[in-house]
CSV table of C-alpha atoms in Angstrom, one decimal:
chain,number,residue,atom,x,y,z
A,1,MET,CA,0.0,0.0,0.0
A,2,ASN,CA,1.4,3.4,-1.0
A,3,TYR,CA,0.3,6.7,0.5
A,4,SER,CA,0.1,10.3,-0.8
A,5,GLY,CA,-0.5,13.0,1.8
A,6,MET,CA,-1.9,16.5,2.2
A,7,ALA,CA,1.0,18.8,1.8
A,8,THR,CA,1.9,22.4,2.4
A,9,ALA,CA,4.3,23.6,-0.3
A,10,PHE,CA,6.6,26.7,0.0
A,11,LEU,CA,8.7,28.4,-2.6
A,12,ALA,CA,11.6,29.7,-0.6
A,13,VAL,CA,14.1,32.2,-2.0
A,14,ALA,CA,17.6,31.8,-0.6
A,15,PRO,CA,20.1,34.7,-0.2
A,16,ASN,CA,21.6,33.7,-3.5
A,17,ALA,CA,19.1,35.0,-6.0
A,18,LYS,CA,19.6,31.9,-8.2
A,19,ALA,CA,18.6,29.5,-5.4
A,20,GLN,CA,15.0,28.5,-5.0
A,21,VAL,CA,14.0,25.9,-2.5
A,22,VAL,CA,10.6,24.2,-2.8
A,23,TYR,CA,9.7,22.8,0.6
A,24,VAL,CA,6.7,20.4,1.3
A,25,ASP,CA,5.5,20.0,4.9
A,26,LEU,CA,3.3,16.8,5.1
A,27,ASP,CA,0.3,17.6,7.2
A,28,PRO,CA,-0.4,15.3,8.9
A,29,ASP,CA,2.8,13.4,8.8
A,30,ILE,CA,2.7,10.1,6.8
A,31,VAL,CA,2.9,7.2,9.2
A,32,LEU,CA,4.0,4.0,7.4
A,33,SER,CA,3.3,0.6,8.9
A,34,ASP,CA,3.7,-2.1,6.3
A,35,ALA,CA,3.2,0.6,3.7
A,36,GLY,CA,5.2,2.8,1.3
A,37,TYR,CA,5.2,6.5,0.4
A,38,ASN,CA,6.2,7.9,-3.0
A,39,VAL,CA,8.1,11.2,-3.1
A,40,ASP,CA,7.6,13.3,-6.2
A,41,PHE,CA,9.9,16.3,-5.4
A,42,ASP,CA,8.9,18.6,-8.3
A,43,ALA,CA,5.3,17.4,-8.9
A,44,ASP,CA,6.1,16.3,-12.5
A,45,GLY,CA,4.1,13.0,-12.1
A,46,GLN,CA,7.3,10.9,-11.7
A,47,VAL,CA,8.1,9.0,-8.5
A,48,ASP,CA,11.6,10.2,-7.5
A,49,LEU,CA,12.0,8.1,-4.3
A,50,THR,CA,10.0,5.5,-2.4
A,51,ILE,CA,10.2,4.9,1.4
A,52,GLN,CA,8.9,1.5,2.4
A,53,HIS,CA,8.2,0.0,5.9
A,54,SER,CA,7.7,-3.7,6.3
A,55,SER,CA,7.5,-6.2,9.1
A,56,PHE,CA,7.8,-9.9,9.2
A,57,ILE,CA,8.5,-12.8,11.5
A,58,ILE,CA,11.5,-15.2,10.9
A,59,GLY,CA,12.5,-18.3,12.8
A,60,SER,CA,11.6,-21.9,13.4
A,61,TYR,CA,9.2,-23.9,15.5
A,62,ALA,CA,11.4,-23.3,18.5
A,63,SER,CA,11.7,-19.5,18.3
A,64,THR,CA,10.6,-16.6,16.2
A,65,THR,CA,11.9,-13.0,15.8
A,66,ASP,CA,10.0,-9.9,14.8
A,67,SER,CA,11.9,-8.0,12.1
A,68,GLN,CA,11.2,-4.5,10.9
A,69,LEU,CA,12.6,-3.0,7.7
A,70,VAL,CA,12.7,0.6,6.4
A,71,ARG,CA,14.0,0.9,2.9
A,72,VAL,CA,14.6,3.5,0.3
A,73,SER,CA,14.0,2.7,-3.4
A,74,VAL,CA,15.1,5.0,-6.2
A,75,PRO,CA,14.4,4.6,-10.0
A,76,PRO,CA,17.3,4.5,-12.4
A,77,GLY,CA,19.3,7.7,-12.5
A,78,ASN,CA,18.3,8.8,-9.0
A,79,ALA,CA,20.4,8.3,-5.9
A,80,VAL,CA,20.7,8.7,-2.1
A,81,LEU,CA,23.7,9.7,0.0
A,82,GLY,CA,25.4,6.9,1.9
A,83,SER,CA,28.1,4.4,1.9
A,84,ILE,CA,26.7,0.9,2.5
A,85,TYR,CA,23.4,2.4,3.9
A,86,PRO,CA,21.8,5.8,3.5
A,87,SER,CA,23.5,8.5,5.5
A,88,LEU,CA,21.7,10.0,8.5
A,89,LEU,CA,22.0,13.7,7.8
A,90,ALA,CA,21.5,16.6,10.3
A,91,SER,CA,19.8,19.8,9.5
A,92,GLY,CA,22.1,22.0,7.4
A,93,ASP,CA,24.3,19.2,6.0
A,94,SER,CA,25.2,19.7,2.4
A,95,ILE,CA,23.6,17.7,-0.4
A,96,ALA,CA,25.4,18.7,-3.5
A,97,PRO,CA,27.0,17.6,-6.8
A,98,GLY,CA,30.5,16.2,-6.6
A,99,ASN,CA,29.8,14.1,-3.5
A,100,PRO,CA,31.1,10.6,-4.2
A,101,ASN,CA,28.8,9.0,-1.8
A,102,PHE,CA,25.6,9.0,-3.9
A,103,GLN,CA,24.3,5.5,-4.1
A,104,ILE,CA,22.3,4.4,-7.2
A,105,ASP,CA,21.4,0.8,-6.3
A,106,GLY,CA,17.8,-0.1,-6.2
A,107,LEU,CA,17.1,-0.8,-2.5
A,108,ALA,CA,19.0,0.7,0.4
A,109,THR,CA,18.1,-0.3,3.9
A,110,VAL,CA,17.7,2.5,6.4
A,111,VAL,CA,16.7,0.4,9.4
A,112,ARG,CA,16.8,-3.4,9.9
A,113,ALA,CA,15.6,-3.9,13.4
A,114,MET,CA,16.3,-7.5,14.3
A,115,ASN,CA,18.0,-8.4,17.5
A,116,ALA,CA,20.7,-5.7,17.9
A,117,ASN,CA,21.1,-5.0,14.2
A,118,ASN,CA,19.5,-1.6,14.2
A,119,PHE,CA,21.8,0.6,12.0
A,120,SER,CA,22.5,4.3,12.7
A,121,TRP,CA,18.9,5.4,11.8
A,122,PHE,CA,17.2,3.4,14.5
A,123,GLY,CA,15.7,5.7,17.1
A,124,GLU,CA,16.5,8.9,15.2
A,125,THR,CA,14.9,11.7,13.2
A,126,GLY,CA,17.0,13.0,10.4
A,127,PHE,CA,17.3,13.7,6.7
A,128,LEU,CA,18.0,11.6,3.6
A,129,GLY,CA,20.1,13.3,0.9
A,130,CYS,CA,18.8,12.8,-2.6
A,131,ARG,CA,19.7,13.4,-6.2
A,132,PHE,CA,16.9,13.0,-8.8
A,133,MET,CA,16.1,13.8,-12.4
A,134,GLY,CA,13.6,16.7,-12.5
A,135,GLY,CA,10.8,17.3,-15.0
A,136,ASP,CA,13.3,19.4,-17.0
A,137,GLY,CA,15.5,16.3,-17.5
A,138,LEU,CA,18.3,17.7,-15.3
A,139,ASP,CA,19.7,16.6,-12.0
A,140,HIS,CA,18.3,18.3,-8.9
A,141,TYR,CA,19.1,17.8,-5.2
A,142,GLY,CA,16.7,17.4,-2.3
A,143,TRP,CA,16.1,16.0,1.1
A,144,VAL,CA,13.5,13.9,3.0
A,145,GLN,CA,12.9,14.2,6.7
A,146,LEU,CA,12.3,10.8,8.2
A,147,ASN,CA,11.5,9.6,11.7
A,148,VAL,CA,12.3,6.0,12.7
A,149,THR,CA,12.0,6.3,16.5
A,150,SER,CA,9.5,3.4,16.6
A,151,LEU,CA,10.0,-0.2,15.5
A,152,ALA,CA,6.3,-0.3,14.5
A,153,SER,CA,6.5,2.4,11.8
A,154,ALA,CA,8.4,5.0,9.9
A,155,ILE,CA,7.2,8.6,9.6
A,156,VAL,CA,7.8,10.8,6.6
A,157,MET,CA,7.6,14.4,7.8
A,158,ALA,CA,8.6,16.7,5.0
A,159,TYR,CA,10.8,17.0,1.9
A,160,GLY,CA,12.3,19.8,-0.2
A,161,TYR,CA,14.5,20.4,-3.2
A,162,GLU,CA,16.5,23.0,-5.0
A,163,ALA,CA,14.6,24.1,-8.0
A,164,THR,CA,17.7,25.3,-9.8
A,165,ALA,CA,19.2,22.3,-11.7
A,166,GLY,CA,22.7,21.3,-10.7
A,167,GLN,CA,22.7,23.4,-7.5
A,168,GLY,CA,23.1,21.8,-4.0
A,169,VAL,CA,20.7,22.2,-1.1
A,170,ALA,CA,21.1,22.0,2.7
A,171,ALA,CA,19.2,19.2,4.5
A,172,GLY,CA,16.0,20.7,5.9
A,173,ALA,CA,16.3,23.9,3.9
A,174,SER,CA,13.0,25.9,3.8
A,175,GLY,CA,11.9,29.5,4.1
A,176,SER,CA,9.0,31.8,4.6
A,177,VAL,CA,8.7,33.4,1.2
A,178,GLY,CA,6.1,31.5,-0.9
A,179,VAL,CA,2.8,29.9,-1.2
A,180,ALA,CA,0.9,27.2,0.7
A,181,ASP,CA,-1.1,24.2,-0.5
A,182,GLN,CA,-3.7,23.4,2.2
A,183,GLY,CA,-5.0,20.4,0.2
A,184,ALA,CA,-8.4,19.4,-1.2
A,185,LEU,CA,-7.9,20.9,-4.6
A,186,ALA,CA,-9.0,18.6,-7.4
A,187,PRO,CA,-6.2,17.4,-9.7
A,188,TRP,CA,-4.8,20.1,-12.0
A,189,GLY,CA,-1.6,21.0,-13.8
A,190,VAL,CA,0.0,22.1,-17.1
A,191,VAL,CA,-1.1,19.9,-20.0
A,192,SER,CA,2.3,20.1,-21.7
A,193,ASN,CA,5.4,21.2,-19.9
A,194,PRO,CA,7.9,22.8,-20.9
A,195,VAL,CA,5.9,25.5,-22.7
A,196,HIS,CA,6.6,28.0,-25.4
A,197,GLU,CA,4.0,30.6,-26.5
A,198,ARG,CA,1.4,29.6,-24.0
A,199,ALA,CA,0.8,27.3,-21.0
A,200,VAL,CA,-2.4,25.2,-21.3
A,201,ILE,CA,-3.6,24.6,-17.8
A,202,GLN,CA,-6.1,21.9,-16.7
A,203,LEU,CA,-7.8,23.5,-13.8
A,204,PRO,CA,-9.5,21.8,-10.8
A,205,ILE,CA,-13.1,20.6,-11.6
A,206,ALA,CA,-15.3,23.6,-12.3
A,207,THR,CA,-17.5,24.7,-9.4
A,208,ASP,CA,-19.4,27.8,-8.5
A,209,GLU,CA,-16.5,28.9,-6.3
A,210,ARG,CA,-14.2,31.4,-7.9
A,211,MET,CA,-10.5,30.7,-8.2
A,212,ALA,CA,-7.5,32.9,-8.6
A,213,LEU,CA,-4.7,31.9,-11.0
A,214,SER,CA,-1.3,33.5,-10.6
A,215,LEU,CA,2.1,33.2,-12.3
A,216,LEU,CA,5.1,33.7,-10.1
A,217,GLY,CA,8.6,34.4,-11.2
A,218,PRO,CA,11.8,32.6,-10.0
A,219,THR,CA,12.1,34.8,-7.0
A,220,GLY,CA,8.4,34.4,-6.0
A,221,LYS,CA,7.3,37.7,-7.4
A,222,VAL,CA,3.7,37.7,-8.7
A,223,LEU,CA,3.8,38.5,-12.5
A,224,PHE,CA,0.2,37.9,-13.4
A,225,THR,CA,-3.1,37.1,-11.7
A,226,GLU,CA,-6.6,36.5,-13.0
A,227,VAL,CA,-9.8,35.5,-11.3
A,228,LEU,CA,-11.6,32.6,-13.0
A,229,HIS,CA,-15.1,31.2,-12.6
A,230,GLY,CA,-16.6,28.0,-14.0
A,231,GLN,CA,-13.6,27.1,-16.1
A,232,ASP,CA,-11.7,23.9,-16.3
A,233,MET,CA,-9.2,24.9,-18.9
A,234,TYR,CA,-7.1,28.1,-19.3
A,235,GLU,CA,-4.5,29.3,-21.8
A,236,LEU,CA,-1.9,31.6,-20.2
A,237,PRO,CA,0.2,33.6,-22.7
A,238,MET,CA,3.9,33.0,-22.1
A,239,ALA,CA,5.5,34.6,-25.2
A,240,ASN,CA,6.6,37.7,-23.4
A,241,TYR,CA,8.4,35.9,-20.5
A,242,ALA,CA,12.0,35.0,-20.7
A,243,PRO,CA,13.0,31.3,-20.7
A,244,GLY,CA,13.3,29.8,-17.2
A,245,ASP,CA,11.4,28.3,-14.3
A,246,TYR,CA,8.1,29.8,-13.2
A,247,PHE,CA,5.4,28.7,-10.7
A,248,LEU,CA,1.6,28.6,-11.1
A,249,LEU,CA,-0.5,29.2,-8.0
A,250,VAL,CA,-4.2,28.4,-7.9
A,251,GLU,CA,-6.2,29.6,-4.9
A,252,GLN,CA,-9.8,28.5,-4.3
A,253,GLY,CA,-11.2,29.5,-1.0
A,254,LYS,CA,-8.7,28.3,1.6
A,255,ARG,CA,-7.3,25.7,-0.8
A,256,ARG,CA,-4.1,26.4,-2.6
A,257,GLY,CA,-1.8,24.5,-5.0
A,258,ILE,CA,1.4,25.2,-6.8
A,259,ARG,CA,3.0,23.7,-9.9
A,260,LYS,CA,6.3,24.5,-11.7
A,261,VAL,CA,6.2,25.5,-15.4
A,262,VAL,CA,9.3,25.7,-17.5
A,263,LYS,CA,9.4,28.3,-20.3
A,264,GLU,CA,11.7,27.4,-23.2
């Protein structure tokens, strides 16, 4: 069983004007017990990393042992920081290109709690360091906050990534400049991304409730806003904007959602 959670997403602008951190706070936290959670850092529809908790009993007729596993699975081309097992990172630790400790093998055990074999993650809350291929086809760097203080479950708390391709990020990096997604919006997104002359946007299912659509620049500045009513499709002119990464914000009542759009 795999979960997806209600999330609060923030676009955070770092002191370096070229750095933009997208931070997702899972609310409530995702508690995994014999279940998995798929992380899609940049909301491009591709699973970038899966965290899986499983439990089983091993032994013979004479004795049995409960075993708990927490594993990280990455698709081809993606990786997690570690040596034999994923590294337990502290807040602020660097996740950046050039680090030789990115692992690309399919399944990496975070915790194997059987007898005394508990690995460094057992009983800890920390960060996974990740490298993944973004929707733009380039490498990006991100983190996942993970709590494994209980044998019975693993808790995925938050994740974030640097929106600028090829640029590192600090574990736990977030910020207060940005937008929030308080859930409950119907599925929506850009029909074809990257875009050129215009962005065709599939909006949430039309209701009588008005919604505001905004285009944000790389620094979070609002470039365009329009209030829509009863529409499920919208074409946003993009010809006058320079190539680069932008963000679409939809607000409907107290519900908000953000998507990245790439202008070529």
